[in-house]
mmCIF file of C-alpha atoms in Angstrom:
data_model
loop_
_atom_site.group_PDB
_atom_site.id
_atom_site.type_symbol
_atom_site.label_atom_id
_atom_site.label_comp_id
_atom_site.label_asym_id
_atom_site.label_seq_id
_atom_site.Cartn_x
_atom_site.Cartn_y
_atom_site.Cartn_z
ATOM 1 C CA UNK A 10 14.608 -11.952 -4.372
ATOM 2 C CA UNK A 11 14.454 -13.610 -0.798
ATOM 3 C CA UNK A 12 11.154 -15.029 0.638
ATOM 4 C CA UNK A 13 11.456 -12.548 3.087
ATOM 5 C CA UNK A 14 11.814 -9.529 0.865
ATOM 6 C CA UNK A 15 9.119 -10.691 -1.369
ATOM 7 C CA UNK A 16 6.544 -11.382 1.477
ATOM 8 C CA UNK A 17 7.156 -8.065 3.411
ATOM 9 C CA UNK A 18 8.056 -5.626 0.400
ATOM 10 C CA UNK A 19 5.126 -6.660 -1.673
ATOM 11 C CA UNK A 20 3.011 -5.838 1.617
ATOM 12 C CA UNK A 21 2.300 -2.102 -0.106
ATOM 13 C CA UNK A 22 2.983 -0.482 3.128
ATOM 14 C CA UNK A 23 2.891 3.085 1.447
ATOM 15 C CA UNK A 24 -0.391 4.348 0.411
ATOM 16 C CA UNK A 25 -0.063 6.971 -1.871
ATOM 17 C CA UNK A 26 -3.389 8.521 -1.177
ATOM 18 C CA UNK A 27 -5.138 10.902 1.384
ATOM 19 C CA UNK A 28 -7.740 10.459 3.811
ATOM 20 C CA UNK A 29 -10.359 12.557 1.665
ATOM 21 C CA UNK A 30 -12.269 10.235 -0.729
ATOM 22 C CA UNK A 31 -12.870 11.745 -4.205
ATOM 23 C CA UNK A 32 -16.032 13.654 -4.940
ATOM 24 C CA UNK A 33 -18.814 11.673 -6.456
ATOM 25 C CA UNK A 34 -18.553 11.137 -10.370
ATOM 26 C CA UNK A 35 -14.418 12.113 -10.019
ATOM 27 C CA UNK A 36 -11.945 9.986 -11.434
ATOM 28 C CA UNK A 37 -7.858 10.026 -10.496
ATOM 29 C CA UNK A 38 -5.339 8.429 -12.682
ATOM 30 C CA UNK A 39 -1.751 8.092 -10.883
ATOM 31 C CA UNK A 40 1.412 6.428 -11.650
ATOM 32 C CA UNK A 41 3.789 5.919 -8.765
ATOM 33 C CA UNK A 42 7.204 4.542 -8.257
ATOM 34 C CA UNK A 43 8.885 3.601 -4.988
ATOM 35 C CA UNK A 44 11.942 1.817 -3.217
ATOM 36 C CA UNK A 45 12.126 -0.716 -0.556
ATOM 37 C CA UNK A 46 14.793 -2.568 1.499
ATOM 38 C CA UNK A 47 15.505 -4.335 4.683
ATOM 39 C CA UNK A 48 17.180 -2.603 7.481
ATOM 40 C CA UNK A 49 17.932 -5.506 9.593
ATOM 41 C CA UNK A 50 18.402 -8.884 9.963
ATOM 42 C CA UNK A 51 20.083 -11.553 7.865
ATOM 43 C CA UNK A 52 17.484 -11.379 5.047
ATOM 44 C CA UNK A 53 18.702 -8.284 3.645
ATOM 45 C CA UNK A 54 17.730 -7.017 -0.029
ATOM 46 C CA UNK A 55 16.349 -3.962 -2.054
ATOM 47 C CA UNK A 56 13.936 -3.677 -4.599
ATOM 48 C CA UNK A 57 12.242 -1.110 -6.770
ATOM 49 C CA UNK A 58 8.365 -0.921 -7.471
ATOM 50 C CA UNK A 59 5.910 0.882 -9.842
ATOM 51 C CA UNK A 60 2.537 0.926 -10.919
ATOM 52 C CA UNK A 61 -0.610 2.438 -12.482
ATOM 53 C CA UNK A 62 -3.739 3.006 -10.086
ATOM 54 C CA UNK A 63 -7.323 4.255 -11.396
ATOM 55 C CA UNK A 64 -9.615 5.387 -8.808
ATOM 56 C CA UNK A 65 -13.468 6.486 -8.694
ATOM 57 C CA UNK A 66 -15.559 8.617 -6.309
ATOM 58 C CA UNK A 67 -18.616 6.830 -5.534
ATOM 59 C CA UNK A 68 -20.711 9.208 -3.227
ATOM 60 C CA UNK A 69 -18.203 11.468 -1.865
ATOM 61 C CA UNK A 70 -17.761 9.500 1.281
ATOM 62 C CA UNK A 71 -16.095 6.339 -0.490
ATOM 63 C CA UNK A 72 -14.231 5.875 -3.342
ATOM 64 C CA UNK A 73 -12.703 2.393 -5.013
ATOM 65 C CA UNK A 74 -9.552 1.754 -6.619
ATOM 66 C CA UNK A 75 -7.565 -0.395 -8.686
ATOM 67 C CA UNK A 76 -3.695 -0.685 -8.882
ATOM 68 C CA UNK A 77 -1.676 -2.475 -11.680
ATOM 69 C CA UNK A 78 1.891 -2.923 -11.127
ATOM 70 C CA UNK A 79 4.998 -4.732 -10.660
ATOM 71 C CA UNK A 80 4.089 -5.524 -7.466
ATOM 72 C CA UNK A 81 0.852 -7.303 -8.609
ATOM 73 C CA UNK A 82 -2.871 -6.056 -9.098
ATOM 74 C CA UNK A 83 -4.988 -4.721 -6.139
ATOM 75 C CA UNK A 84 -8.185 -3.618 -4.817
ATOM 76 C CA UNK A 85 -8.819 -0.902 -2.308
ATOM 77 C CA UNK A 86 -12.069 0.540 -0.901
ATOM 78 C CA UNK A 87 -12.032 3.739 1.309
ATOM 79 C CA UNK A 88 -14.705 4.819 3.279
ATOM 80 C CA UNK A 89 -14.743 8.251 5.426
ATOM 81 C CA UNK A 90 -15.117 7.976 9.314
ATOM 82 C CA UNK A 91 -14.799 11.611 10.351
ATOM 83 C CA UNK A 92 -14.370 14.812 8.023
ATOM 84 C CA UNK A 93 -13.211 18.192 8.498
ATOM 85 C CA UNK A 94 -9.940 19.648 8.931
ATOM 86 C CA UNK A 95 -9.076 16.185 10.965
ATOM 87 C CA UNK A 96 -10.269 13.287 8.962
ATOM 88 C CA UNK A 97 -10.426 9.664 9.397
ATOM 89 C CA UNK A 98 -10.988 6.594 6.974
ATOM 90 C CA UNK A 99 -10.554 2.974 6.788
ATOM 91 C CA UNK A 100 -9.159 1.996 3.583
ATOM 92 C CA UNK A 101 -8.951 -1.725 3.372
ATOM 93 C CA UNK A 102 -7.356 -3.600 0.309
ATOM 94 C CA UNK A 103 -6.731 -7.020 -1.564
ATOM 95 C CA UNK A 104 -4.833 -8.471 -4.163
ATOM 96 C CA UNK A 105 -1.429 -10.234 -4.876
ATOM 97 C CA UNK A 106 0.513 -11.338 -7.906
ATOM 98 C CA UNK A 107 1.369 -14.865 -9.539
ATOM 99 C CA UNK A 108 4.613 -15.837 -10.949
ATOM 100 C CA UNK A 109 3.527 -19.380 -12.231
ATOM 101 C CA UNK A 110 5.721 -22.377 -9.982
ATOM 102 C CA UNK A 111 7.831 -20.070 -8.846
ATOM 103 C CA UNK A 112 5.808 -17.758 -6.538
ATOM 104 C CA UNK A 113 2.186 -16.614 -5.690
ATOM 105 C CA UNK A 114 1.420 -14.042 -3.445
ATOM 106 C CA UNK A 115 -1.775 -12.758 -1.699
ATOM 107 C CA UNK A 116 -2.379 -9.989 1.053
ATOM 108 C CA UNK A 117 -4.800 -8.326 2.692
ATOM 109 C CA UNK A 118 -4.765 -5.245 4.869
ATOM 110 C CA UNK A 119 -7.003 -2.439 6.545
ATOM 111 C CA UNK A 120 -4.996 1.071 7.169
ATOM 112 C CA UNK A 121 -6.639 3.738 9.292
ATOM 113 C CA UNK A 122 -5.980 6.961 7.180
ATOM 114 C CA UNK A 123 -5.540 9.952 9.855
ATOM 115 C CA UNK A 124 -4.995 13.126 7.563
ATOM 116 C CA UNK A 125 -4.959 16.942 8.556
ATOM 117 C CA UNK A 126 -5.790 19.636 6.188
ATOM 118 C CA UNK A 127 -2.999 22.102 5.722
ATOM 119 C CA UNK A 128 -3.473 25.477 3.563
ATOM 120 C CA UNK A 129 -6.991 24.689 2.500
ATOM 121 C CA UNK A 130 -5.825 22.082 -0.545
ATOM 122 C CA UNK A 131 -3.225 20.119 1.067
ATOM 123 C CA UNK A 132 -3.013 17.288 3.532
ATOM 124 C CA UNK A 133 -0.457 15.512 6.022
ATOM 125 C CA UNK A 134 -1.655 11.983 6.442
ATOM 126 C CA UNK A 135 -0.421 8.997 8.734
ATOM 127 C CA UNK A 136 -1.187 5.867 8.287
ATOM 128 C CA UNK A 137 -0.806 2.642 10.716
ATOM 129 C CA UNK A 138 -2.211 -0.166 9.572
ATOM 130 C CA UNK A 139 -2.471 -4.303 10.242
ATOM 131 C CA UNK A 140 -2.471 -6.911 7.509
ATOM 132 C CA UNK A 141 -1.176 -10.476 6.581
ATOM 133 C CA UNK A 142 0.459 -11.663 3.581
ATOM 134 C CA UNK A 143 0.619 -15.403 2.257
ATOM 135 C CA UNK A 144 3.188 -16.484 -0.433
ATOM 136 C CA UNK A 145 5.037 -19.202 -1.955
ATOM 137 C CA UNK A 146 5.386 -21.691 -4.758
ATOM 138 C CA UNK A 147 2.020 -23.664 -3.335
ATOM 139 C CA UNK A 148 3.104 -26.762 -4.807
ATOM 140 C CA UNK A 149 3.675 -29.260 -1.834
ATOM 141 C CA UNK A 150 7.167 -29.744 -2.798
ATOM 142 C CA UNK A 151 9.359 -27.676 -0.627
ATOM 143 C CA UNK A 152 9.757 -25.480 2.434
ATOM 144 C CA UNK A 153 9.479 -21.722 0.042
ATOM 145 C CA UNK A 154 6.116 -20.698 1.885
ATOM 146 C CA UNK A 155 5.467 -18.247 4.285
ATOM 147 C CA UNK A 156 2.336 -16.417 6.307
ATOM 148 C CA UNK A 157 3.309 -13.030 7.486
ATOM 149 C CA UNK A 158 1.227 -11.157 9.807
ATOM 150 C CA UNK A 159 2.606 -7.362 9.470
ATOM 151 C CA UNK A 160 2.335 -4.485 11.685
ATOM 152 C CA UNK A 161 3.046 -1.112 9.586
ATOM 153 C CA UNK A 162 2.988 2.513 9.553
ATOM 154 C CA UNK A 163 3.592 5.284 6.810
ATOM 155 C CA UNK A 164 3.593 9.095 6.553
ATOM 156 C CA UNK A 165 3.116 11.181 3.622
ATOM 157 C CA UNK A 166 1.564 14.036 2.078
ATOM 158 C CA UNK A 167 -0.858 15.098 -0.619
ATOM 159 C CA UNK A 168 -0.367 18.367 -2.314
ATOM 160 C CA UNK A 169 -2.685 19.828 -4.451
ATOM 161 C CA UNK A 170 -1.180 21.649 -8.003
ATOM 162 C CA UNK A 171 -4.023 23.364 -9.396
ATOM 163 C CA UNK A 172 -7.373 21.682 -9.378
ATOM 164 C CA UNK A 173 -6.511 18.349 -11.277
ATOM 165 C CA UNK A 174 -2.926 17.749 -10.504
ATOM 166 C CA UNK A 175 -1.606 16.334 -6.983
ATOM 167 C CA UNK A 176 1.876 15.072 -5.637
ATOM 168 C CA UNK A 177 2.078 12.600 -2.926
ATOM 169 C CA UNK A 178 5.273 11.645 -1.465
ATOM 170 C CA UNK A 179 5.436 8.934 1.341
ATOM 171 C CA UNK A 180 7.785 7.233 3.516
ATOM 172 C CA UNK A 181 7.048 4.001 5.519
ATOM 173 C CA UNK A 182 7.875 1.270 7.974
ATOM 174 C CA UNK A 183 6.778 -2.321 8.485
ATOM 175 C CA UNK A 184 7.743 -4.717 10.859
ATOM 176 C CA UNK A 185 6.791 -8.275 9.966
ATOM 177 C CA UNK A 186 6.509 -11.857 12.108
ATOM 178 C CA UNK A 187 6.849 -14.862 9.647
ATOM 179 C CA UNK A 188 5.704 -18.645 10.643
ATOM 180 C CA UNK A 189 6.989 -20.961 7.898
ATOM 181 C CA UNK A 190 5.053 -24.691 7.334
ATOM 182 C CA UNK A 191 6.585 -27.644 8.075
ATOM 183 C CA UNK A 192 7.948 -26.077 11.052
ATOM 184 C CA UNK A 193 10.945 -24.672 8.978
ATOM 185 C CA UNK A 194 12.427 -22.202 11.313
ATOM 186 C CA UNK A 195 13.732 -18.606 9.398
ATOM 187 C CA UNK A 196 14.825 -15.421 10.852
ATOM 188 C CA UNK A 197 12.384 -12.888 10.836
ATOM 189 C CA UNK A 198 13.795 -10.398 12.972
ATOM 190 C CA UNK A 199 14.192 -7.411 10.346
ATOM 191 C CA UNK A 200 12.594 -4.000 9.729
ATOM 192 C CA UNK A 201 11.364 -2.975 6.077
ATOM 193 C CA UNK A 202 11.958 0.777 4.937
ATOM 194 C CA UNK A 203 9.805 1.950 1.904
ATOM 195 C CA UNK A 204 10.146 5.477 0.191
ATOM 196 C CA UNK A 205 8.348 6.719 -3.051
ATOM 197 C CA UNK A 206 6.207 9.470 -5.118
ATOM 198 C CA UNK A 207 3.132 9.117 -6.673
ATOM 199 C CA UNK A 208 2.038 11.826 -9.467
ATOM 200 C CA UNK A 209 -2.041 11.910 -9.689
ATOM 201 C CA UNK A 210 -4.457 13.512 -12.551
ATOM 202 C CA UNK A 211 -8.271 14.103 -11.267
ATOM 203 C CA UNK A 212 -10.744 14.619 -13.894
ATOM 204 C CA UNK A 213 -14.866 14.327 -14.340
ATOM 205 C CA UNK A 214 -17.592 15.126 -11.880
ATOM 206 C CA UNK A 215 -17.703 19.010 -11.436
ATOM 207 C CA UNK A 216 -15.157 19.883 -14.304
#
């Protein structure tokens, strides 16, 4: 896997969550699968990603989540800013993964989740975000090291199937800008597309 796809792909552009935090004491367990690839530029490639995520509602306006998968371990905090039929939330996330001497990556991002209630129990969600990824071998012996600011946008929906099950499809785009250490030039003019689906199960709280 190229450094370009590693950095940009594992930025986790897709959010697979709604702008509405979980109710206090409510829990969610979700499994997701998605694929991503570079659409343009010379540093091409594609990869599939899967993960398991757990979230818990704190007080109705905040929730906390942990995701573990083939793209690493990530911690996400969601805070509602505006409620109602049009919802706004911030969902900062930090995480990364470690592959020994071959590759290590850390990332941080702050998505703004904009949600529109549909049909009473469903939601359409738009999520612009800014973030940064740092990845490489970190052994000081080569030039396989990158720092990548990323601008990204995802769009998806949260569709409830009864009280406890939610289906969450999503598509996303990100455009990275890369600077390598030691003044090594690298083509970073590419666009990454991502698409996937999550299946979430809620329990606890008022059940």
